[in-house]
mmCIF file of C-alpha atoms and ligand atoms in Angstrom:
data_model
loop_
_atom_site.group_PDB
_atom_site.id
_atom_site.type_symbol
_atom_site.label_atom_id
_atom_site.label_comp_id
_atom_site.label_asym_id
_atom_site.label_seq_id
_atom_site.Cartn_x
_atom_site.Cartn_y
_atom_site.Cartn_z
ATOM 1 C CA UNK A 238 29.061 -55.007 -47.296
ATOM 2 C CA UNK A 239 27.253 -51.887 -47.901
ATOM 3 C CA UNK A 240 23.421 -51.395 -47.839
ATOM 4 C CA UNK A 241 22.727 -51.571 -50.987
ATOM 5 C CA UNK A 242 23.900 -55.142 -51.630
ATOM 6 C CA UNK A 243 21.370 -56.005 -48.473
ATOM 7 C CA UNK A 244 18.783 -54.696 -50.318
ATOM 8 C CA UNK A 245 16.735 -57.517 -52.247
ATOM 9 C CA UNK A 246 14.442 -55.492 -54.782
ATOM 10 C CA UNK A 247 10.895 -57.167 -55.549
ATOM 11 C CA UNK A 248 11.113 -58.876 -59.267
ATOM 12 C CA UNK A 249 8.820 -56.372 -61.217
ATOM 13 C CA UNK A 250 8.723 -56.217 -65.241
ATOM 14 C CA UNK A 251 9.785 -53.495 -67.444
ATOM 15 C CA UNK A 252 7.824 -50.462 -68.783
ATOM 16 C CA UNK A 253 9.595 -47.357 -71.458
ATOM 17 C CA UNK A 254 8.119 -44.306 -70.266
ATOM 18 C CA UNK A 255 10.001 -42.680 -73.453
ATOM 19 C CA UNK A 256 13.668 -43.247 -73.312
ATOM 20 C CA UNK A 257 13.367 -44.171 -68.990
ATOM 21 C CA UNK A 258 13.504 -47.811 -68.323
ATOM 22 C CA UNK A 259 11.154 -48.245 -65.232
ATOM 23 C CA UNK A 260 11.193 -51.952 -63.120
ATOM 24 C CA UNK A 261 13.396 -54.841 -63.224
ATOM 25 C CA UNK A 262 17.100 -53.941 -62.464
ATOM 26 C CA UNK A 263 16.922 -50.638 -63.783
ATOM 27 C CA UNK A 264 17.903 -48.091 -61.384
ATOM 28 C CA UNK A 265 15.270 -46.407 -59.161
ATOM 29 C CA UNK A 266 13.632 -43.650 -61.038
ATOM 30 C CA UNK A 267 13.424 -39.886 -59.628
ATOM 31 C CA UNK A 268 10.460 -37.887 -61.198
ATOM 32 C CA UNK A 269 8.605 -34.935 -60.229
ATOM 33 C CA UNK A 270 5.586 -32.530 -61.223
ATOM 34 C CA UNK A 271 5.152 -29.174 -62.341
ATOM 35 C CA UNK A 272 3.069 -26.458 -60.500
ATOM 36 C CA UNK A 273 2.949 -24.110 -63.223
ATOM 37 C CA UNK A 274 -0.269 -23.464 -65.602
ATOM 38 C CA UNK A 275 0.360 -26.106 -67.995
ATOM 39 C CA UNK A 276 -1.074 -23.799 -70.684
ATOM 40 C CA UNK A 277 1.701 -21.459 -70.108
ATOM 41 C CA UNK A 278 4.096 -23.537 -72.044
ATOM 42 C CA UNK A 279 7.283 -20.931 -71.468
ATOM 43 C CA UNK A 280 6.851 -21.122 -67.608
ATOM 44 C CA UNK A 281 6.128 -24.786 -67.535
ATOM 45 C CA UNK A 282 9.268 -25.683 -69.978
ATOM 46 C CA UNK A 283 11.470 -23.472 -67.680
ATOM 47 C CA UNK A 284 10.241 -25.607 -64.808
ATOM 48 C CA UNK A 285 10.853 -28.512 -66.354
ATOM 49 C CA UNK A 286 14.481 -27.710 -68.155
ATOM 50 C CA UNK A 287 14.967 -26.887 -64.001
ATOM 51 C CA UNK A 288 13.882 -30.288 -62.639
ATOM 52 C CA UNK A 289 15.976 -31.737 -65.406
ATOM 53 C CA UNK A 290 18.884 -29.953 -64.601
ATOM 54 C CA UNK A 291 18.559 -31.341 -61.009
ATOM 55 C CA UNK A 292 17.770 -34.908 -61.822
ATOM 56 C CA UNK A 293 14.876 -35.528 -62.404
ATOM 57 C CA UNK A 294 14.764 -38.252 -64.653
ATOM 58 C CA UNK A 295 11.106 -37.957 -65.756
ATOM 59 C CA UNK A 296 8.554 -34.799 -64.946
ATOM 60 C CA UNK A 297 4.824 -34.839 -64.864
ATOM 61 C CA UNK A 298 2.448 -32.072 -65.738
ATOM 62 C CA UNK A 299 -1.198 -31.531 -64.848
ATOM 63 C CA UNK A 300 -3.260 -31.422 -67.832
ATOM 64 C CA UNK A 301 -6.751 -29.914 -66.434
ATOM 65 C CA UNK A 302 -8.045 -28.251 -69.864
ATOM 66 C CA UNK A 303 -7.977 -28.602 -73.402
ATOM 67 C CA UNK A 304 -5.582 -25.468 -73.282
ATOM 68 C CA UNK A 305 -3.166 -27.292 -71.510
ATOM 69 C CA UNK A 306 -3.661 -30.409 -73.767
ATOM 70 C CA UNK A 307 -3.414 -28.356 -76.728
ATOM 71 C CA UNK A 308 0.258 -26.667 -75.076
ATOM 72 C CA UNK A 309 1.565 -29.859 -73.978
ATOM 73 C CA UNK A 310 2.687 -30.995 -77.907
ATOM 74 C CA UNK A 311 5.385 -27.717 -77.318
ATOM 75 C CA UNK A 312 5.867 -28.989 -73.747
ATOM 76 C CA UNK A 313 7.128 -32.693 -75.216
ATOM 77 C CA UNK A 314 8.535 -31.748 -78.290
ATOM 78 C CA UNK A 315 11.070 -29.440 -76.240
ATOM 79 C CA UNK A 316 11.189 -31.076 -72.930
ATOM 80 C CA UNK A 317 14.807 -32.702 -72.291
ATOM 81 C CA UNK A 318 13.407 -35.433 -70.218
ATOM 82 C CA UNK A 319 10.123 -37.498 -71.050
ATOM 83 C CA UNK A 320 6.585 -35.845 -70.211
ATOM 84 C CA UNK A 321 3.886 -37.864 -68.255
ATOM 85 C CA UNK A 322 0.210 -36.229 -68.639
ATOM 86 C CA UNK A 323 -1.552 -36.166 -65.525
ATOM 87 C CA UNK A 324 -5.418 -36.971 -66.312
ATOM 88 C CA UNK A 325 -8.491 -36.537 -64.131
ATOM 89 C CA UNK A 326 -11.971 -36.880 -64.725
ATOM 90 C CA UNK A 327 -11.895 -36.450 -68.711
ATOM 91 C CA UNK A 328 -10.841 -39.060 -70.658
ATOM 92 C CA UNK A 329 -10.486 -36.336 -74.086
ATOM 93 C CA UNK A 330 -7.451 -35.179 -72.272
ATOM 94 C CA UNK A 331 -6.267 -38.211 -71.918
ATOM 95 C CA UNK A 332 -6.149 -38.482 -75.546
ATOM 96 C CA UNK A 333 -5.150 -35.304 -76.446
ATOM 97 C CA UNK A 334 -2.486 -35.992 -74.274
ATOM 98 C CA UNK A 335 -1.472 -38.734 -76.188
ATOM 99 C CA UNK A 336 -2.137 -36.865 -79.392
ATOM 100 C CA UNK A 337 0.143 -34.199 -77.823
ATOM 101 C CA UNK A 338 3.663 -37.150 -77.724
ATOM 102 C CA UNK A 339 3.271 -37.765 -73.930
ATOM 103 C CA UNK A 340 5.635 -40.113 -73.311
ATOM 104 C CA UNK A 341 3.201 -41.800 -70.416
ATOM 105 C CA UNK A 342 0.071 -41.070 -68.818
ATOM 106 C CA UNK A 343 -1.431 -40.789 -65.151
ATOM 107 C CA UNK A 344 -5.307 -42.048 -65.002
ATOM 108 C CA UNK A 345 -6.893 -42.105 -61.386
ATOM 109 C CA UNK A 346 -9.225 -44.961 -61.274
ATOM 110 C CA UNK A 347 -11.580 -42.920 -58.908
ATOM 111 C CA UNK A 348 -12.356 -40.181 -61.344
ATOM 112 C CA UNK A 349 -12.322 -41.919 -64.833
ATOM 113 C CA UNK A 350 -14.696 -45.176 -64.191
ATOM 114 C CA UNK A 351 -16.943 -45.252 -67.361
ATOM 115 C CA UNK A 352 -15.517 -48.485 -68.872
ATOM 116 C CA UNK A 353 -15.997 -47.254 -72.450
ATOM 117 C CA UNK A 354 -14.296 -44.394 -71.516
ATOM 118 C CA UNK A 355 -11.092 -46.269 -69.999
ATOM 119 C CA UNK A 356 -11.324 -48.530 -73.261
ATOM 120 C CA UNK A 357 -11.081 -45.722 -75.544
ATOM 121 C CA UNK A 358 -7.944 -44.194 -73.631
ATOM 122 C CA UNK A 359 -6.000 -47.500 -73.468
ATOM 123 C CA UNK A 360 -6.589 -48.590 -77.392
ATOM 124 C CA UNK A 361 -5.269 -45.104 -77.983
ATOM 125 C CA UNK A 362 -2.439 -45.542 -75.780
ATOM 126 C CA UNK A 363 -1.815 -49.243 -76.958
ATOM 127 C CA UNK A 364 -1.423 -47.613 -80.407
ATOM 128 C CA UNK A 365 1.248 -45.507 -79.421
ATOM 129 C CA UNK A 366 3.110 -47.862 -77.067
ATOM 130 C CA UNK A 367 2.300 -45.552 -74.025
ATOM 131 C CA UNK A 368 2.286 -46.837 -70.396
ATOM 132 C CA UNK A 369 -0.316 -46.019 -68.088
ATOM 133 C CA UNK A 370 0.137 -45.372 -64.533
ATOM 134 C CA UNK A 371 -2.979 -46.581 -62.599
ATOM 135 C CA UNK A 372 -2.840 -43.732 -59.657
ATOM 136 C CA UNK A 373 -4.873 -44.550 -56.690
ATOM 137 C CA UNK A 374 -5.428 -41.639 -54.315
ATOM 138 C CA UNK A 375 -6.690 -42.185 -50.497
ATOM 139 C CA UNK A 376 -8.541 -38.742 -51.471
ATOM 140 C CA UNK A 377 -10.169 -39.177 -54.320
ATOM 141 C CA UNK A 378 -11.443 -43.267 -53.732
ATOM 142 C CA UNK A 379 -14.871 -44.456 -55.738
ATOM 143 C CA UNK A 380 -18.078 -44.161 -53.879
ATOM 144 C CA UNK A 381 -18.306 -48.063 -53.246
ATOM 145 C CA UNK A 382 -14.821 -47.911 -51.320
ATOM 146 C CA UNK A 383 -15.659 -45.446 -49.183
ATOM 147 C CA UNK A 384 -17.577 -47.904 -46.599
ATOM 148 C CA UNK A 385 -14.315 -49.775 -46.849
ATOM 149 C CA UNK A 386 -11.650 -46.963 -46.356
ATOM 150 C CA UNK A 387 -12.644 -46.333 -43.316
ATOM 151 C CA UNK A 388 -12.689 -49.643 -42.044
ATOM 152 C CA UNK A 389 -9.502 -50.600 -43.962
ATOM 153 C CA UNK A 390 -7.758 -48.021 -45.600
ATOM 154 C CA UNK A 391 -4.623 -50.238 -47.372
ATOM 155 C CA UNK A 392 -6.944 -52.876 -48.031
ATOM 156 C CA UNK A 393 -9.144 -50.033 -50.045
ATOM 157 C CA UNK A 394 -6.666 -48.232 -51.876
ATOM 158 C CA UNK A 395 -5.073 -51.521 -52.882
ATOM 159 C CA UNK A 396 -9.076 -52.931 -54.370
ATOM 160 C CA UNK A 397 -9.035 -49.578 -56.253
ATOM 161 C CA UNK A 398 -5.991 -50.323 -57.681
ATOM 162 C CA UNK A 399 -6.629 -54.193 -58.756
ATOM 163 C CA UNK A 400 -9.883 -53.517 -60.250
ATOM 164 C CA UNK A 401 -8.240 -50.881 -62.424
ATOM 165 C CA UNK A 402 -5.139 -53.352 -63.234
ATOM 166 C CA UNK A 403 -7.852 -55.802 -64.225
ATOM 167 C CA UNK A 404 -9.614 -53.859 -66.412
ATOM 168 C CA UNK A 405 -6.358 -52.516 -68.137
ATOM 169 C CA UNK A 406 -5.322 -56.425 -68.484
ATOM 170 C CA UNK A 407 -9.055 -57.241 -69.627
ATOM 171 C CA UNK A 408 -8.066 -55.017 -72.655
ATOM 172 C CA UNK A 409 -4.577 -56.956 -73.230
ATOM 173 C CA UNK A 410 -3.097 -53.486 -71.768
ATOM 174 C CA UNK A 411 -0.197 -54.738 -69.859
ATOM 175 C CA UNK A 412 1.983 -51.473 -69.833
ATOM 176 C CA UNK A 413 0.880 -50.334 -66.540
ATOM 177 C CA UNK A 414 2.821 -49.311 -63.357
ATOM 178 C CA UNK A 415 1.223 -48.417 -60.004
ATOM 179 C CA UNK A 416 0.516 -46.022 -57.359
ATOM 180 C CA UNK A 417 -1.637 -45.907 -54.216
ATOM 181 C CA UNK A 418 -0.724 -43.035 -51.804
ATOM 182 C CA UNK A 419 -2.615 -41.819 -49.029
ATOM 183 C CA UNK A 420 -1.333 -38.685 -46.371
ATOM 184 C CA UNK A 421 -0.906 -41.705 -44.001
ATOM 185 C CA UNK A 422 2.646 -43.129 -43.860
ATOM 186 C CA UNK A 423 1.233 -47.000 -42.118
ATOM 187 C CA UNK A 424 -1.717 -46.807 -44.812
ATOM 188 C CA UNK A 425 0.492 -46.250 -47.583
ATOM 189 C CA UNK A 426 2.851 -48.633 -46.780
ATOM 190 C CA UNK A 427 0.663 -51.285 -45.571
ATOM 191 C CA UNK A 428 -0.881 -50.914 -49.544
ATOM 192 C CA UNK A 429 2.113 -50.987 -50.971
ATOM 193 C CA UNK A 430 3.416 -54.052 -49.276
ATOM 194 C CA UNK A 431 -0.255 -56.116 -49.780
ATOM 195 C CA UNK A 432 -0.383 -55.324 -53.248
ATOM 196 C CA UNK A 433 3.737 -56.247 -54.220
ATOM 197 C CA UNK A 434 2.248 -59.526 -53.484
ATOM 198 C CA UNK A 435 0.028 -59.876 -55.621
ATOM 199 C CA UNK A 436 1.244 -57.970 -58.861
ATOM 200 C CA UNK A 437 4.713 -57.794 -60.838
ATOM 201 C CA UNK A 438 4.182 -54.182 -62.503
ATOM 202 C CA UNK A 439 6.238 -51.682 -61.167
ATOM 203 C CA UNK A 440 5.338 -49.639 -58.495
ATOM 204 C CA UNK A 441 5.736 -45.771 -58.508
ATOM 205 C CA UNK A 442 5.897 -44.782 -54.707
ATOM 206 C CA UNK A 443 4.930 -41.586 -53.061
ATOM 207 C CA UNK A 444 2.980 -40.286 -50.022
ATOM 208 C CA UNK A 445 0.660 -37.858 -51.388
ATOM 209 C CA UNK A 446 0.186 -34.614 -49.728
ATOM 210 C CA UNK A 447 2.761 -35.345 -47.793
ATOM 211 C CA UNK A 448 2.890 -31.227 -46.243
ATOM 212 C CA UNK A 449 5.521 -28.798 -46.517
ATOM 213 C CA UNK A 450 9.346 -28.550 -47.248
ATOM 214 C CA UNK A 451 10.052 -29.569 -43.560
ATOM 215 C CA UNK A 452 6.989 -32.182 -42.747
ATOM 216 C CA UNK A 453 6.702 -33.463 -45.836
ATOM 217 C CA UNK A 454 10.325 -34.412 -46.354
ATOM 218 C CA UNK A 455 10.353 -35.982 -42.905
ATOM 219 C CA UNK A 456 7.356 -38.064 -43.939
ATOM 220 C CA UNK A 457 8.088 -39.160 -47.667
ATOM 221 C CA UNK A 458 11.647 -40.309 -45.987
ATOM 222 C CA UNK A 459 9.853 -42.523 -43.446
ATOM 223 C CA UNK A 460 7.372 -43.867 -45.744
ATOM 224 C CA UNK A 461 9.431 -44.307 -49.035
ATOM 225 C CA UNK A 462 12.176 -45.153 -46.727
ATOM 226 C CA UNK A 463 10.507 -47.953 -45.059
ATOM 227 C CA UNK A 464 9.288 -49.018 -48.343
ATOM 228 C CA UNK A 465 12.130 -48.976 -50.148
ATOM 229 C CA UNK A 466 14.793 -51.295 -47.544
ATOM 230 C CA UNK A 467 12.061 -53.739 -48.234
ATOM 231 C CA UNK A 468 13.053 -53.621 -52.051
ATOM 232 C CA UNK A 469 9.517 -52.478 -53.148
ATOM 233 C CA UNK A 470 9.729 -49.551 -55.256
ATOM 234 C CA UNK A 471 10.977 -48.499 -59.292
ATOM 235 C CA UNK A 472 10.010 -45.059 -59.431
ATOM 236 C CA UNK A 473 9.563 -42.247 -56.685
ATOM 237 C CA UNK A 474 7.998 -38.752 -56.360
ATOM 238 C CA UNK A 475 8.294 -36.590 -53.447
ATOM 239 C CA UNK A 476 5.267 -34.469 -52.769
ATOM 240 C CA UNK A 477 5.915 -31.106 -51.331
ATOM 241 C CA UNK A 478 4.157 -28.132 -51.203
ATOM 242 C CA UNK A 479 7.152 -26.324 -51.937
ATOM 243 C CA UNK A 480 9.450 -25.538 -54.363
ATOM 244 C CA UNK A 481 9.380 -28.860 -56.997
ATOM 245 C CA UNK A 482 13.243 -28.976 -57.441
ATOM 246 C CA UNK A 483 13.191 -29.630 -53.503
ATOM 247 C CA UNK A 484 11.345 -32.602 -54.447
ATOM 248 C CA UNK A 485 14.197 -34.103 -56.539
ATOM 249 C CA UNK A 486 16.788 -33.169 -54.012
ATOM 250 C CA UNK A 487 15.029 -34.540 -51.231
ATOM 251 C CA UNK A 488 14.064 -37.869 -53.340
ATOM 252 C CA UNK A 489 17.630 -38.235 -54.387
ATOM 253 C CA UNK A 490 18.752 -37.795 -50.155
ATOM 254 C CA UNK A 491 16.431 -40.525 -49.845
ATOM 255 C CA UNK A 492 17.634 -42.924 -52.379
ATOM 256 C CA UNK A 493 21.269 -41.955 -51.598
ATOM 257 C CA UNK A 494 21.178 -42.695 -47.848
ATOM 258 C CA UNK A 495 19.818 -46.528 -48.779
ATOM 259 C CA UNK A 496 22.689 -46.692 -51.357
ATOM 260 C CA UNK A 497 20.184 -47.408 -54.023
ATOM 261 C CA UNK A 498 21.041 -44.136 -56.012
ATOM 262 C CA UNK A 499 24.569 -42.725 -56.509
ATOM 263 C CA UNK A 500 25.291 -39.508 -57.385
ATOM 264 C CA UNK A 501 24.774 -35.815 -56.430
ATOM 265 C CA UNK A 502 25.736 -34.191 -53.460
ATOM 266 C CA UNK A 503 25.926 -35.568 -49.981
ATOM 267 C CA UNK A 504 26.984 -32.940 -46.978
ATOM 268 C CA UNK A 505 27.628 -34.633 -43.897
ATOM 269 C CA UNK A 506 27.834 -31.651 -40.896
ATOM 270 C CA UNK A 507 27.898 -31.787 -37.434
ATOM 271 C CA UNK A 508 25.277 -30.652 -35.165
ATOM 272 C CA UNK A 509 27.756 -28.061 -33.909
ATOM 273 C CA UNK A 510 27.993 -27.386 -30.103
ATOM 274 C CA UNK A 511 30.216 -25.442 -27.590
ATOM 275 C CA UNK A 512 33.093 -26.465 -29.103
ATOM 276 C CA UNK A 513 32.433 -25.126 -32.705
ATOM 277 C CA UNK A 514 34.940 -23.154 -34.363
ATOM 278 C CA UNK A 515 33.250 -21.394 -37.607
ATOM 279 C CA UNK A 516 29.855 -21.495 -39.162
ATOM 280 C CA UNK A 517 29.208 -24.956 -39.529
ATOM 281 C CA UNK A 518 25.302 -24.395 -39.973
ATOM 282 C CA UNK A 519 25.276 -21.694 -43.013
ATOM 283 C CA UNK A 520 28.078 -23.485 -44.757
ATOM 284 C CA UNK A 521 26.159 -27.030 -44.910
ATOM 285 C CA UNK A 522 23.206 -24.710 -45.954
ATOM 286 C CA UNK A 523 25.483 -22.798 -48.440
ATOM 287 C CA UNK A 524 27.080 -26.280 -49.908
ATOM 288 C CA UNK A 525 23.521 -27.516 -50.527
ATOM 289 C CA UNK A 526 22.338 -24.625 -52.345
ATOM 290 C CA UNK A 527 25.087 -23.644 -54.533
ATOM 291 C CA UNK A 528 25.791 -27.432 -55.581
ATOM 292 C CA UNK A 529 22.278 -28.843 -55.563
ATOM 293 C CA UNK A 530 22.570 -29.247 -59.248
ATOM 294 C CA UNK A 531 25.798 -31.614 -59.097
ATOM 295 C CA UNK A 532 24.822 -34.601 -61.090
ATOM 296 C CA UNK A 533 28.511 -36.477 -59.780
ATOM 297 C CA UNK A 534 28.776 -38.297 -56.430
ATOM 298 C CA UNK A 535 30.455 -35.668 -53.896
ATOM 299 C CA UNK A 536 30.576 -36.151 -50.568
ATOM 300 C CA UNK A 537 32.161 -33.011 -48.370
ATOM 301 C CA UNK A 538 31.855 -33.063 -45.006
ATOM 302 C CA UNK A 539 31.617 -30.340 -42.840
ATOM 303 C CA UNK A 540 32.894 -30.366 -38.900
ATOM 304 C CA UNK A 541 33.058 -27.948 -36.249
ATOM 305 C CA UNK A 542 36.021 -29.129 -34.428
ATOM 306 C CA UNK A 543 38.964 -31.616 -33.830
ATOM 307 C CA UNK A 544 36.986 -34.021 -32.111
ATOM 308 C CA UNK A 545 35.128 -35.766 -34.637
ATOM 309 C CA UNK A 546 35.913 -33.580 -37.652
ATOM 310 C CA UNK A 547 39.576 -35.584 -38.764
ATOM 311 C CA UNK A 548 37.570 -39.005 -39.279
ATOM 312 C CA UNK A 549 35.035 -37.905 -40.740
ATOM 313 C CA UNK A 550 36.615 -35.156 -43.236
ATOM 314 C CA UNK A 551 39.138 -38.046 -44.255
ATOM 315 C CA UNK A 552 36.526 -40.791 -45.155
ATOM 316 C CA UNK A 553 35.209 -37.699 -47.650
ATOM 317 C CA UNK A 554 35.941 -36.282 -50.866
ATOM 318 C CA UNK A 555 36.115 -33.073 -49.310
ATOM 319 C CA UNK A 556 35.983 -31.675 -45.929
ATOM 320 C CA UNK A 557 36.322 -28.735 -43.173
ATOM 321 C CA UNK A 558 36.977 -28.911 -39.892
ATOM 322 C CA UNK A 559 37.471 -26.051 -37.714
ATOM 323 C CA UNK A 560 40.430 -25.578 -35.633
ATOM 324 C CA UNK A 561 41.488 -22.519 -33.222
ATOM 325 C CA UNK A 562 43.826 -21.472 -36.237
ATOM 326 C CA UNK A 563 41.319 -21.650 -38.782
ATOM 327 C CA UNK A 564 39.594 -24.636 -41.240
ATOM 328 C CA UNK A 565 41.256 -27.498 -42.019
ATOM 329 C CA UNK A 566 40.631 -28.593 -45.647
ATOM 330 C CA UNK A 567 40.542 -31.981 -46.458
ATOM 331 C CA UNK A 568 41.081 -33.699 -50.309
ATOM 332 C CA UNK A 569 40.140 -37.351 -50.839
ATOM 333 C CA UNK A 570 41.482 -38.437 -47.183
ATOM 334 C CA UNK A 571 44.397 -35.379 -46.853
ATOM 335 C CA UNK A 572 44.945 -32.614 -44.977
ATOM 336 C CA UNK A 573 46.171 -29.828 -47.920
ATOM 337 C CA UNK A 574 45.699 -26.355 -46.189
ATOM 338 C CA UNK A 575 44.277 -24.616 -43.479
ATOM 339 C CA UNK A 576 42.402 -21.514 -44.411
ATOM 340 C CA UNK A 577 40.403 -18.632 -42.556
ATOM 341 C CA UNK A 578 36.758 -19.542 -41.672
ATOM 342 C CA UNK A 579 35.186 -16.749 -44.221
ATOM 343 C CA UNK A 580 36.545 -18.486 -47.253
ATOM 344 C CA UNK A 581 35.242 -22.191 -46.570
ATOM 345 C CA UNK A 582 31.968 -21.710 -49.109
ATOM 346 C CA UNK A 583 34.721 -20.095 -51.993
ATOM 347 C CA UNK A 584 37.231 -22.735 -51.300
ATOM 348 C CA UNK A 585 34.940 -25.797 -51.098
ATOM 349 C CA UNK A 586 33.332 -24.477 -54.061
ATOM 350 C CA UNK A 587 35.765 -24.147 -56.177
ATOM 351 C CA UNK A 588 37.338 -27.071 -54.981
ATOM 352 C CA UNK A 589 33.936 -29.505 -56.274
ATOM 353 C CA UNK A 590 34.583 -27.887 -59.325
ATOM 354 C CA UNK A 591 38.251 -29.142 -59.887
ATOM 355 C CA UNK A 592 38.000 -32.291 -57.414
HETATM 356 FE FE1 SF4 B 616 30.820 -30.184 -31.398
HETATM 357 FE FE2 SF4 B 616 33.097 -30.788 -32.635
HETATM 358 FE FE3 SF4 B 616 31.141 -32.626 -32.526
HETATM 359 FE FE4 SF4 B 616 30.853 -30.512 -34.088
HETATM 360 S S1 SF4 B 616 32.405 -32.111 -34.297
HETATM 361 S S2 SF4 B 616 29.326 -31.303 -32.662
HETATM 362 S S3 SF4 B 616 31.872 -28.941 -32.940
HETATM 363 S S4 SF4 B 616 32.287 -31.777 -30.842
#
């Protein structure tokens, strides 16, 4: 039986952030975020086309200004995935986001807390049939939780979250889907799992300034990783400060090593050691680089030598393995050539292409 089937999601409803399905069975949505000026609607679209061409299903912009709320109709109307508007603090953006065609939008219950204010973004997004996201950040917590953050952290960011569900539900809003991510990995998922009792909206999961390319990856795989076996989870963002395609290949490793996503590439390499017989290292690095945008399920592994290199090259679609008379390649389970170590990248490469 394979992982997958031994995961038992949580039972969560169904929310259309445009054309994306987000809870129930529907399969576990990758998003990111831009880190361009919104208001420079050429750099942010060509951001965007980018984390669309590498799977990311929905994208998120930052909309700090009424320039960028006044760029972001552009953004939507040529964006080939659907556009959530990140709001803080100003509720106007929040509806000239909406005004705009966002296809969702991102309030933080810490920095928007006038009721009337709230009430006037979710008529206007009731209107339009736009979900909310209620985003809870460890960071940026109301003054009357701070007492109990640092006593209780979860238990905080998960009472800044309810309140704001309730109020969205005291409005006969109902559209709503969830987030509350601290830096922490045990606070984070200590929320997450107190909160998936209590409430059947889907949950967007992330841990929030998570660090860099290295660090963070390592952390938003334990946290989302943990989170995820236990079936809680519809939608996940990576945070890095890094490069935001990163973020989509790194969410999609995640999802892909659970077996709750297929598709894209997966490069299994061995550590390499005495025994190694070609660059094992730069072509793994080479692979990931050159076929990070591979939307198909792929799996090519990469071995240094005879030793384990055979078994795992055959259970493959592709694979290398390094011999003293050159690289073995390896098609769906068969040995077809052997060819000199330079030309493993060309070969392998060309190989996806036909395989
Ligand atoms: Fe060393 Fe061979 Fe194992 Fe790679 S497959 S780590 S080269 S023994």
């Amino acid at each position: 039986m394979s992982q997958a089937k031994k995961i038992v999601r949580r039972k969560t409803r169904v929310i259309e952030i445009g054309s994306v399905k987000i809870g129930g069975r529907n399969p576990i949505v990758v998003q990111s975020m831009t880190n361009t000026r919104t208001a420079d609607v050429r750099a942010t679209l060509n951001q965007v086309r980018r984390l669309a061409r590498h799977g990311s299903e929905i994208v998120r912009v930052a909309v700090p200004d009424q320039a960028s709320g006044s760029a972001l109709k552009r953004i939507v109307a040529h964006s080939p995935v659907p556009i959530v508007a990140d709001i803080q603090f100003d509720y106007r953006l929040a509806i000239a986001s909406l005004e705009a065609g966002a296809c969702g939008l991102r309030i933080n219950p810490g920095n928007l807390h006038k009721r009337w204010q709230v009430e006037t973004v979710v008529k206007e997004a009731a209107d339009r049939g736009v979900p909310i996201r209620v985003g809870v950040n460890a960071g940026s917590l109301k003054n009357s939780l701070l007492k109990e953050h640092k006593k209780n952290p979860a238990r905080a960011l998960v009472h800044s979250a309810l309140s704001q569900v309730r109020t969205l539900e005291s409005l006969g809003f109902e559209s709503i889907k969830v987030s509350m991510k601290a830096s922490e990995v045990s606070t984070t998922v200590k929320a997450y799992e107190i909160l998936a009792d209590q409430l059947d909206y889907p949950f967007h999961l992330g841990i929030t300034e998570a660090g860099t390319r290295f660090s963070g990856t390592v952390r938003s795989a334990v946290g989302l990783g943990i989170l995820l076996a236990e079936g809680i989870g519809d939608t996940i963002r990576v945070s890095l400060a890094s490069d935001p395609v990163e973020e989509v290949r790194v969410a999609y490793a995640i999802l892909n090593s659970l077996g709750l996503r297929e598709g894209g590439l997966e490069v299994i390499a061995c550590p390499t050691c005495a025994r190694t017989e070609f660059d094992v290292i730069r072509v793994a690095e080479k692979l990931e680089q050159r076929l990070s945008s591979l939307k198909r399920p792929l799996k090519i592994a990469v071995m240094g030598c005879i030793v384990n290199g055979p078994g795992e090259a055959r259970s493959a679609d592709l694979g290398a393995v390094g011999t003293p008379r050159g690289v073995q390649i390896y098609v769906k389970g068969k040995r077809v050539r052997i060819i000199h170590k330079n030309l493993v990248v060309k070969t392998l490469i060309e190989m996806a292409g036909d395989e």
